[in-house]
Tab-separated table of C-alpha atoms and ligand atoms in Angstrom:
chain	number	residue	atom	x	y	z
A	1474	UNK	CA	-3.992	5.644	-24.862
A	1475	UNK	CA	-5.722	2.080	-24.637
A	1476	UNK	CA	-4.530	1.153	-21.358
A	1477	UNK	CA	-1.809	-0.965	-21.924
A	1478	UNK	CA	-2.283	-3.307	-18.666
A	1479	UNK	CA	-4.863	-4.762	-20.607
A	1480	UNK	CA	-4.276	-7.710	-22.446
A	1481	UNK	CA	-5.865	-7.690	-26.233
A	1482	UNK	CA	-7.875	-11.242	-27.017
A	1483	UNK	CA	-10.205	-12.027	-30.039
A	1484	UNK	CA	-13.321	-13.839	-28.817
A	1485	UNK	CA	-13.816	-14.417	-32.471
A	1486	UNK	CA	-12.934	-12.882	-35.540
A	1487	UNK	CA	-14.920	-9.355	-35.044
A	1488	UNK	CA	-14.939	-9.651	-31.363
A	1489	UNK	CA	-12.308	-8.022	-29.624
A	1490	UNK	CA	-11.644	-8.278	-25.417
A	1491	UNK	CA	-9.482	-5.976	-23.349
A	1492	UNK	CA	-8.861	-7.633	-20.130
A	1493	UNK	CA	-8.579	-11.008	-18.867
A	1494	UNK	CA	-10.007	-10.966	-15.147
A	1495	UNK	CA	-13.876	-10.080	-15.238
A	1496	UNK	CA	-13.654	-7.239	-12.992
A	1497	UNK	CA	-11.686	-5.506	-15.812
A	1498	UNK	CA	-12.886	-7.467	-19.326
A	1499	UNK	CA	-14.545	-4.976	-21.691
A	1500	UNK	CA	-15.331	-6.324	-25.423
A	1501	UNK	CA	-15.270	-4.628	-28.562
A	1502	UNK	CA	-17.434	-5.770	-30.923
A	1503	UNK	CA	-17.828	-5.564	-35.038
A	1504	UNK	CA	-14.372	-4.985	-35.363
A	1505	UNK	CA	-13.587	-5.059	-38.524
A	1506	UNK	CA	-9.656	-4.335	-40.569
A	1507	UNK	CA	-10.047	-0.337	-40.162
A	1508	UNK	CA	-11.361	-0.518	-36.742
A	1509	UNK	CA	-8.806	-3.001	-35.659
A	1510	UNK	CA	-6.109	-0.775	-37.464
A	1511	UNK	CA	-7.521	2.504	-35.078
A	1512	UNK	CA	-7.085	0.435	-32.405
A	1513	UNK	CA	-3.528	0.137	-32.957
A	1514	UNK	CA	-3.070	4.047	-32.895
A	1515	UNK	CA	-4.484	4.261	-29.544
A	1516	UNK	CA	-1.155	4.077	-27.647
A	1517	UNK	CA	-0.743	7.563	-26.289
A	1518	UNK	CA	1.159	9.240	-29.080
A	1519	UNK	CA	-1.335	10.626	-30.494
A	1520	UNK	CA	-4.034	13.449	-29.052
A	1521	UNK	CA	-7.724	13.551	-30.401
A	1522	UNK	CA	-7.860	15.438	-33.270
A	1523	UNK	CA	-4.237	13.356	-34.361
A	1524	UNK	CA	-6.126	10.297	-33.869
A	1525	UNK	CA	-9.449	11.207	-36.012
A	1526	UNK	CA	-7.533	12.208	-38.293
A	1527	UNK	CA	-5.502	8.827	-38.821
A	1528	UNK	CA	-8.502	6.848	-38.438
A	1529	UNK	CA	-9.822	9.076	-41.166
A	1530	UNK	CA	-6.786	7.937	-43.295
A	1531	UNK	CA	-7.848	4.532	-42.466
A	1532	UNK	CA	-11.083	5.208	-43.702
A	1533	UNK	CA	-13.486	5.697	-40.724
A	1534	UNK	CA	-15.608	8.792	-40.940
A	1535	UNK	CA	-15.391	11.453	-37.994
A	1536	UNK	CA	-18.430	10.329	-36.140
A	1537	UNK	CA	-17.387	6.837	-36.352
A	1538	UNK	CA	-13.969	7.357	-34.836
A	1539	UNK	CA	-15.442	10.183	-32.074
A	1540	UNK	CA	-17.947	7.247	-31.118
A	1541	UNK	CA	-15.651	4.391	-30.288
A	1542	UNK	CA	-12.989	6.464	-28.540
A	1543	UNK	CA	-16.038	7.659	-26.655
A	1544	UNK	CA	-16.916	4.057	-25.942
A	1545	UNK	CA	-13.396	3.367	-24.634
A	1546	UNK	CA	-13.929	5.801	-22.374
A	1547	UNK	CA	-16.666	4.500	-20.983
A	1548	UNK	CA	-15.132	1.389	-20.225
A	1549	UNK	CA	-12.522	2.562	-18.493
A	1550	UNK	CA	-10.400	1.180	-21.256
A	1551	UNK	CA	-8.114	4.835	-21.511
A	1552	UNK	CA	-6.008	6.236	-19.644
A	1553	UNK	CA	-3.672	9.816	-19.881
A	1554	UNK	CA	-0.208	9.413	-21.826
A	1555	UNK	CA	0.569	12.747	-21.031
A	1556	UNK	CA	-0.489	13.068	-17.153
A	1557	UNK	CA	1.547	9.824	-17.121
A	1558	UNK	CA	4.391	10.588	-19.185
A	1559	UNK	CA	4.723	13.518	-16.384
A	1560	UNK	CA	4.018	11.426	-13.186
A	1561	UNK	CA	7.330	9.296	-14.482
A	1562	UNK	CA	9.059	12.084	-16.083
A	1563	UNK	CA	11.376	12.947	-12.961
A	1564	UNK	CA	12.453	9.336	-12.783
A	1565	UNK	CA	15.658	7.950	-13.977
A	1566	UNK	CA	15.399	5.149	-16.528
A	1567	UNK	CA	15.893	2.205	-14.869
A	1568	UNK	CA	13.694	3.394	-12.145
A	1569	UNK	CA	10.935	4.694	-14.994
A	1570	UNK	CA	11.218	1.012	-16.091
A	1571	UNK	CA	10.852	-0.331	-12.640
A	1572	UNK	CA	7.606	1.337	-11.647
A	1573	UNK	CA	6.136	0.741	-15.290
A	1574	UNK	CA	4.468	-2.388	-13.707
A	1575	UNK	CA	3.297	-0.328	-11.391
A	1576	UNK	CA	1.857	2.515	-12.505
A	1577	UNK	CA	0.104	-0.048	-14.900
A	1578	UNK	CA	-1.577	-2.253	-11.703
A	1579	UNK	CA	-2.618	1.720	-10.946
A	1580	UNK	CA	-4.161	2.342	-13.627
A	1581	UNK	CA	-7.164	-0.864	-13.330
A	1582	UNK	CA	-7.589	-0.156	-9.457
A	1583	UNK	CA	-8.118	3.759	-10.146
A	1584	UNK	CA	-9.838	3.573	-13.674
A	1585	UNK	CA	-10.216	7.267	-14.366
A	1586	UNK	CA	-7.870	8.684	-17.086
A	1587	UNK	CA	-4.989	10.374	-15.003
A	1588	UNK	CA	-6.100	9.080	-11.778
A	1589	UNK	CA	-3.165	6.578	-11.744
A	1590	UNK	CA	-0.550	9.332	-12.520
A	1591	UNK	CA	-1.888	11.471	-9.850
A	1592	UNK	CA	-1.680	8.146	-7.598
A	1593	UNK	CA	1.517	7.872	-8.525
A	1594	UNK	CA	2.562	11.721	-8.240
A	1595	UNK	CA	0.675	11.686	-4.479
A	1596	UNK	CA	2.606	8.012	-3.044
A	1597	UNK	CA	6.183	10.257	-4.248
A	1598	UNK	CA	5.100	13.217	-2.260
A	1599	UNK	CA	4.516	10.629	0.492
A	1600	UNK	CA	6.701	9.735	4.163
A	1601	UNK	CA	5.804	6.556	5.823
A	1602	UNK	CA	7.843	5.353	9.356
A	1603	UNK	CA	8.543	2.240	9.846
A	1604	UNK	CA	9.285	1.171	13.199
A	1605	UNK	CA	11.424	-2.020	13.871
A	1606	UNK	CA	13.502	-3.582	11.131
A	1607	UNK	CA	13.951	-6.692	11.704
A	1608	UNK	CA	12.295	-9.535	9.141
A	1609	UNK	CA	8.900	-7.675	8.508
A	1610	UNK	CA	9.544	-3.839	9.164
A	1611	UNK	CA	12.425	-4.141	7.088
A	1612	UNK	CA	10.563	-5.669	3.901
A	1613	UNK	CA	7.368	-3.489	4.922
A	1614	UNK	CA	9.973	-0.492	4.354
A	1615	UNK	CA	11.068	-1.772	1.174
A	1616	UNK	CA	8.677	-2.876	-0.638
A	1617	UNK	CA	7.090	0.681	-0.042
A	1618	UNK	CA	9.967	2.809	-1.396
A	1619	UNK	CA	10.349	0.074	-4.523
A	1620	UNK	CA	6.440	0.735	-5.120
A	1621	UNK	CA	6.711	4.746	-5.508
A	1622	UNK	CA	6.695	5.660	-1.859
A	1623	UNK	CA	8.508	9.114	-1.768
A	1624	UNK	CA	10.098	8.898	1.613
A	1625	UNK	CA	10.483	5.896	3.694
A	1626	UNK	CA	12.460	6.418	7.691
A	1627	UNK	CA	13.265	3.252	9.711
A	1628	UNK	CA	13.383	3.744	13.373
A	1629	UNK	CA	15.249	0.887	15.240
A	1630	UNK	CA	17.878	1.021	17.387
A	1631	UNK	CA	20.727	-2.202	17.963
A	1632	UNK	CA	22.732	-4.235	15.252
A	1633	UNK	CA	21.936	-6.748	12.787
A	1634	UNK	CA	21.480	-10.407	13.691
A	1635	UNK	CA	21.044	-13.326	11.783
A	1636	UNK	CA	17.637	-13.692	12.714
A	1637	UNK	CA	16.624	-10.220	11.217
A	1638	UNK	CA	17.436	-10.859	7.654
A	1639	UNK	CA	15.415	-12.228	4.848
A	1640	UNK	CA	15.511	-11.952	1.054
A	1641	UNK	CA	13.147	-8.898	0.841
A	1642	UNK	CA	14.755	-6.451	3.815
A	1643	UNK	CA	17.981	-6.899	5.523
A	1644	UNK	CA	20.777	-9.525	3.713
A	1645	UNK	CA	22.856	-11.165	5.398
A	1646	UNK	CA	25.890	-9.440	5.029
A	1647	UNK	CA	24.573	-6.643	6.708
A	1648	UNK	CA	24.998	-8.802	10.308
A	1649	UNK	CA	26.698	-6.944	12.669
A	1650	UNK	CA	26.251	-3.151	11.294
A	1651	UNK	CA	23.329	-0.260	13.083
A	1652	UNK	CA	20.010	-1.858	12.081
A	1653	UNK	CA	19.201	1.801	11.098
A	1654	UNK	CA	21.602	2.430	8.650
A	1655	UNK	CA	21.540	-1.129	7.333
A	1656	UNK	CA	17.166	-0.573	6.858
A	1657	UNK	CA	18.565	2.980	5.324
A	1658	UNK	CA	20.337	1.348	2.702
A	1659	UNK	CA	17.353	-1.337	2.250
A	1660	UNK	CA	15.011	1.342	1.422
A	1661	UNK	CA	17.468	2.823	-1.057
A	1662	UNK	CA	18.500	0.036	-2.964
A	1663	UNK	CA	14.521	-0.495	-3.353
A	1664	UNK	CA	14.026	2.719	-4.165
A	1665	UNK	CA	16.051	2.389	-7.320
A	1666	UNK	CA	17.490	5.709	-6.355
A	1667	UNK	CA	20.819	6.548	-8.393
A	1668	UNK	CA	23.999	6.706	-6.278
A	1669	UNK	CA	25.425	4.374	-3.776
A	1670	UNK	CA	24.341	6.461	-0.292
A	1671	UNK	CA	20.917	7.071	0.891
A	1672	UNK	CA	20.311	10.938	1.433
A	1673	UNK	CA	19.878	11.905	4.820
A	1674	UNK	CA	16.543	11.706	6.363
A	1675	UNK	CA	14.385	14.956	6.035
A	1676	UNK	CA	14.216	17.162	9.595
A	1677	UNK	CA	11.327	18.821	10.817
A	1678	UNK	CA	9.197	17.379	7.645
A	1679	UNK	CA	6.071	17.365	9.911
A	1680	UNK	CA	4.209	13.951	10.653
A	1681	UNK	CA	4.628	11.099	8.292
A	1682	UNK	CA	1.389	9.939	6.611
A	1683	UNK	CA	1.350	6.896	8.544
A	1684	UNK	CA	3.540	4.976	10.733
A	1685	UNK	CA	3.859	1.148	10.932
A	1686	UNK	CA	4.286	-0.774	13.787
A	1687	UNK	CA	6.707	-3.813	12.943
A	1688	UNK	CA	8.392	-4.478	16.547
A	1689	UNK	CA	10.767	-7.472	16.013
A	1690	UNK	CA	9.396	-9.724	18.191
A	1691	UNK	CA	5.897	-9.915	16.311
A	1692	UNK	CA	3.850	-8.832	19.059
A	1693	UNK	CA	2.609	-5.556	17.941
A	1694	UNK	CA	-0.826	-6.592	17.031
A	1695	UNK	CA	-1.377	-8.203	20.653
A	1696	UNK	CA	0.373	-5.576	22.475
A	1697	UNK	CA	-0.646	-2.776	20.831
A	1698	UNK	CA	2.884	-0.629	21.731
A	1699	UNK	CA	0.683	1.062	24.458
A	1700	UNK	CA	3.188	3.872	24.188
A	1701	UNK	CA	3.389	4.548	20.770
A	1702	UNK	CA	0.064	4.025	19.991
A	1703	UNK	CA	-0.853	6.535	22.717
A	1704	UNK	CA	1.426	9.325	21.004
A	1705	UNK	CA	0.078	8.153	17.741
A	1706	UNK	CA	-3.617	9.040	18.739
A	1707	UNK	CA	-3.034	11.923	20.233
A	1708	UNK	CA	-1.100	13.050	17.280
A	1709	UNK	CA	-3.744	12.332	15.123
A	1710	UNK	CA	-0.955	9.839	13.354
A	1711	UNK	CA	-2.747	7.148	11.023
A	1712	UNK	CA	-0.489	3.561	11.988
A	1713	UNK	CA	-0.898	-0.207	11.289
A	1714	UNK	CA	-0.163	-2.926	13.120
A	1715	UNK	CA	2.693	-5.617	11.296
A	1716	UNK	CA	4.339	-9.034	13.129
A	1717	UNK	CA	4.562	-12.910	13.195
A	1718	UNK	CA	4.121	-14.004	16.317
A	1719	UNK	CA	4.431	-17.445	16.609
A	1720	UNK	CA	3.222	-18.983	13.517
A	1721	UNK	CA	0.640	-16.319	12.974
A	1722	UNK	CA	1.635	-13.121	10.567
A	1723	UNK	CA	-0.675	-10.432	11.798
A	1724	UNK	CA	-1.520	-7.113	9.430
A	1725	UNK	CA	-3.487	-4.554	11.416
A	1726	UNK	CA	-5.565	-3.134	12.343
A	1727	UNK	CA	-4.661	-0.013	10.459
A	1728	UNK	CA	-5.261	2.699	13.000
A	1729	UNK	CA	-7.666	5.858	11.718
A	1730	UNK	CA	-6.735	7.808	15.129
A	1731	UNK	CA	-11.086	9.049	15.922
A	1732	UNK	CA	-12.396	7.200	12.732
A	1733	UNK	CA	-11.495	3.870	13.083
A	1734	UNK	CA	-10.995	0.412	16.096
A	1735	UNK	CA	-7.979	0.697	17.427
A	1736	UNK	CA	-5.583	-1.438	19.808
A	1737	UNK	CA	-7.085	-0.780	22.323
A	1738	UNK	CA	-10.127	-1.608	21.153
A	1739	UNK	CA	-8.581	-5.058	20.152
A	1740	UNK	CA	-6.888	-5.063	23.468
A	1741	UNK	CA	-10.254	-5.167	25.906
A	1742	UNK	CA	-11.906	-7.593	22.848
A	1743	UNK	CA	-9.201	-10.449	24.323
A	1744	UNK	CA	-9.584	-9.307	27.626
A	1745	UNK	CA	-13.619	-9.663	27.452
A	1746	UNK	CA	-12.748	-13.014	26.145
A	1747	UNK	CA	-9.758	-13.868	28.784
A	1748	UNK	CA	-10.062	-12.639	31.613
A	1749	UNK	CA	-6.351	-13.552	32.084
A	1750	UNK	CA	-4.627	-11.473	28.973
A	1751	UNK	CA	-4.214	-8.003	30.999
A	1752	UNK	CA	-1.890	-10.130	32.914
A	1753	UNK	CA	0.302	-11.917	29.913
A	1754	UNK	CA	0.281	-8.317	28.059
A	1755	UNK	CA	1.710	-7.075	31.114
A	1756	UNK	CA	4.625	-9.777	30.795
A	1757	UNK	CA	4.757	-10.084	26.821
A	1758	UNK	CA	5.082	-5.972	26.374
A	1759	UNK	CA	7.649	-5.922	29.173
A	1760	UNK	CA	11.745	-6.586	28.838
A	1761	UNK	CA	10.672	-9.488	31.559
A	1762	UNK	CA	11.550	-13.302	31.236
A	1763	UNK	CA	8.378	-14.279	29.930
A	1764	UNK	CA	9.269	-13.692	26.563
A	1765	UNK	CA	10.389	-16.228	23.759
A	1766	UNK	CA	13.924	-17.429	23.986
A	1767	UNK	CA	13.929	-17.494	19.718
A	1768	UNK	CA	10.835	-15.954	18.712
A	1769	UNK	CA	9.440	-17.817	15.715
A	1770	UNK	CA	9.457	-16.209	12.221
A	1771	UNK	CA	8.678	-18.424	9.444
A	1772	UNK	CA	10.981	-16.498	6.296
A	1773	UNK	CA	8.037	-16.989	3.446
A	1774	UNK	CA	5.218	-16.015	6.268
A	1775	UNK	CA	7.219	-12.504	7.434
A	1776	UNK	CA	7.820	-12.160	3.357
A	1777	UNK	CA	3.721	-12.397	2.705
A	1778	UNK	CA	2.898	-10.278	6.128
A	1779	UNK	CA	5.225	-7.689	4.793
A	1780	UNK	CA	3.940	-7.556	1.279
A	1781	UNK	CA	0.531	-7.254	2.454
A	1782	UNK	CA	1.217	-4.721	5.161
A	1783	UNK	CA	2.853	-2.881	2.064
A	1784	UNK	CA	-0.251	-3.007	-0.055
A	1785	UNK	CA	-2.359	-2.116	2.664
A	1786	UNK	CA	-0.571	1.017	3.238
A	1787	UNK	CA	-0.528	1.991	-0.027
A	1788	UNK	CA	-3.942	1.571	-0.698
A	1789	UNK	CA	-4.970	3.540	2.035
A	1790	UNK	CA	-2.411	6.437	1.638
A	1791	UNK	CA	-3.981	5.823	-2.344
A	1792	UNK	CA	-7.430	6.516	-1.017
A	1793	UNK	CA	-8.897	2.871	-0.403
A	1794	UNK	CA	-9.881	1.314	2.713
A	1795	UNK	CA	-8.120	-1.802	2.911
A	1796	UNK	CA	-9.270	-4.764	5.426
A	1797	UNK	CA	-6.983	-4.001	8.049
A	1798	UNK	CA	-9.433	-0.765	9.044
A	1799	UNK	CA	-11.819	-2.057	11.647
A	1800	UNK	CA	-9.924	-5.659	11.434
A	1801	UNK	CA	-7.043	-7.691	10.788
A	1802	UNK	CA	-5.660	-10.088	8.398
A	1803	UNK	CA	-3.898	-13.126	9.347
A	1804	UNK	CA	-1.736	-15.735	7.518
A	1805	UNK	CA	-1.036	-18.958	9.112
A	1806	UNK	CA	2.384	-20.742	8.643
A	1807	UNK	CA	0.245	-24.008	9.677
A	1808	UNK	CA	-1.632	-24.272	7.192
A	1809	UNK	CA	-1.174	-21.048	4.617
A	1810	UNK	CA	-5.244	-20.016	4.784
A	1811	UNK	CA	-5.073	-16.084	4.816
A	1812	UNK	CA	-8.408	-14.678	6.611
A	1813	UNK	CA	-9.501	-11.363	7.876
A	1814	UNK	CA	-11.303	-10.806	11.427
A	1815	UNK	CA	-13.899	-7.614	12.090
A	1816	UNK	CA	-12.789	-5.739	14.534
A	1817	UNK	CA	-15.706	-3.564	16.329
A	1818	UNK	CA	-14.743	-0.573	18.159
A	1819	UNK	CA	-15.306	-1.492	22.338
A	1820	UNK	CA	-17.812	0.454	24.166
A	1821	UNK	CA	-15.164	0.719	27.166
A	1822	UNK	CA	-12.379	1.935	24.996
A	1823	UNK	CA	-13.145	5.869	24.211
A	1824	UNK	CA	-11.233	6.077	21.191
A	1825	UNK	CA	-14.420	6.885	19.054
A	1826	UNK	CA	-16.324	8.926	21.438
A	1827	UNK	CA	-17.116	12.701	20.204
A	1828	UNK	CA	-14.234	14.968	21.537
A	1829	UNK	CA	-15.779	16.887	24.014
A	1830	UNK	CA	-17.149	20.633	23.234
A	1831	UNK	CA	-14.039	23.595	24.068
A	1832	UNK	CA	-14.884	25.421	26.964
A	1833	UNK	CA	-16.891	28.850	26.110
A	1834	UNK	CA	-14.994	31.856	25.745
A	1835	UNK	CA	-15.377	34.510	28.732
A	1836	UNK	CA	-16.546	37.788	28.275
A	1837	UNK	CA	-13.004	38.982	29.018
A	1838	UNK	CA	-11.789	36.856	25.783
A	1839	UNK	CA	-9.691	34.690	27.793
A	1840	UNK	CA	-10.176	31.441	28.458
B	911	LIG	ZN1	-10.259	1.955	20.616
């Protein structure tokens, strides 16, 4: 079928363009009744041999209609009915109509007939942790499960307060109740799943495909969660990096545990440039009084931080490298500019150095 993302604009009477944005704008040209007629049939309910055959009917000979579906092709202008017909099969209706927009969006970033289906098929095979829900880790978790992630778990621990609720994760009413369940319930309403209770979450499903790091105070990105992110590499766990922190919204960086920078890496940057910051971490990653009294958390800046730490993860559990590998994005409340920082990996930090060779088996076979 004629991807139907694309919009359908006449240049001029015979000219024909799919797409608006230039990245995806393809023209047809010479279009003339019968062609523009075949055009019309390309909408994924017919296969090949259907479609020659109507176009045929229209008056096109054989050659004629094999040569502009072929040229269709080529510019990425098709995608698979059937391959996605089956990627949204198992949904419900509402939720079929819900990632429609979706699946569409997949279909111009992975061009390829039937690559957006089998996006779509991967990101419900997928588990993604979230860790904190308050403002951002909520949304982050979210936003995920409403785009087609398969399995979203919220680790938190406490009760709602006011001050972790915002239009895209946690309402309002849910002050007062197990920030876990509440996120739960979040990610389920999201999800467009049918019934009124989340399932349980799996056991013993092995590692999730990533984990995100959404502390509620903001301060993952300059802490790094030392702890965490020390489990994380050693697990081999891919994780990003999600907070506001005073009227900075941080996304990354998105952790490739051996591949990619990681906190640490962003950790002895600040100290190289302040000599001091081993000394605030210290106090900002501790329970200690040196910690805001109300940490600040623009609503509109944790809403944009979340969205993008959404799409980030997607795109790289999708198979793109989004900005946040080897750097961060930030979005400042002051003044709205969004902007993205390299981050190199630090000579001192060992997280990229080859793993070293396994010890030589003795002649006895044991080691
Ligand atoms: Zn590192």
């Amino acid at each position: 079928m004629l991807k139907p993302a694309l919009s359908r604009l006449w240049r001029d009477e015979r000219t024909l363009q799919f797409g608006t944005v230039r990245r995806h704008a393809r023209v047809v040209e010479q279009v003339d009744q019968g062609i523009a007629a075949f055009l019309e049939l390309v909408d994924g309910s017919r296969d090949t041999p259907e479609l020659i055959a109507a176009g045929q009917g229209l008056g096109l000979d054989r050659p004629a209609c094999e040569g502009l579906l072929a040229s269709l092709a080529r510019g990425d202008l098709l995608d698979d009915a059937e391959a996605l017909e089956a990627a949204l099969g198992g949904y419900p209706p509402p939720r079929r109509e819900m990632l429609g927009p979706d699946a569409a969006a997949l279909s111009l970033v992975h061009p390829e007939p039937g690559e957006a289906a089998d996006v779509l098929t991967a990101r419900r095979r997928t588990r993604v942790e979230v860790r904190g829900a308050g403002r951002v880790g909520a949304a982050v978790a979210a936003v995920l499960a409403a785009g087609g992630t398969g399995t979203v778990t919220v680790v938190d621990r406490g009760r709602v307060t006011g001050r972790d609720c915002a239009p895209a994760g946690l309402p309002a009413t849910d002050v007062g109740r197990l920030r876990t369940t509440a996120a739960r319930e979040a990610v389920h309403r999201a999800s467009g799943a049918a019934g009124d209770r989340p399932r349980p979450a799996p056991v013993g499903a092995g590692p999730p495909a990533l984990v995100v790091l959404a502390p509620r105070d903001g301060s993952a990105a300059f802490t790094g969660c030392a702890a965490e992110a020390h489990e994380l590499m050693r697990a081999g766990v891919p994780h990003l990096y999600v907070g506001v922190l005073e009227h900075l919204g941080v996304v990354g960086p998105l952790v490739v545990p051996g591949a990619t920078a990681c906190a640490g890496c962003a950790s002895l940057t600040r100290q190289d440039e302040d000599p001091g910051w081993p000394r605030l971490l210290a106090q900002l990653d501790g329970p200690g009084p040196g910690r805001a009294r109300t940490p600040a958390c623009d609503t509109a800046l944790a809403t944009a931080v979340a969205g993008l730490a959404a799409l980030h993860t997607q795109l790289y559990l999708d198979g793109v490298v989004p900005p946040s590998v080897d750097g961060w994005c930030e979005i400042s409340a002051a003044d709205g500019m969004a902007r993205r920082l390299r981050l190199p990996a630090h000579p001192a930090c060992g997280c990229l150095w080859p793993a070293a060779p396994a010890p030589a088996t003795t002649a006895g076979g044991r080691r």
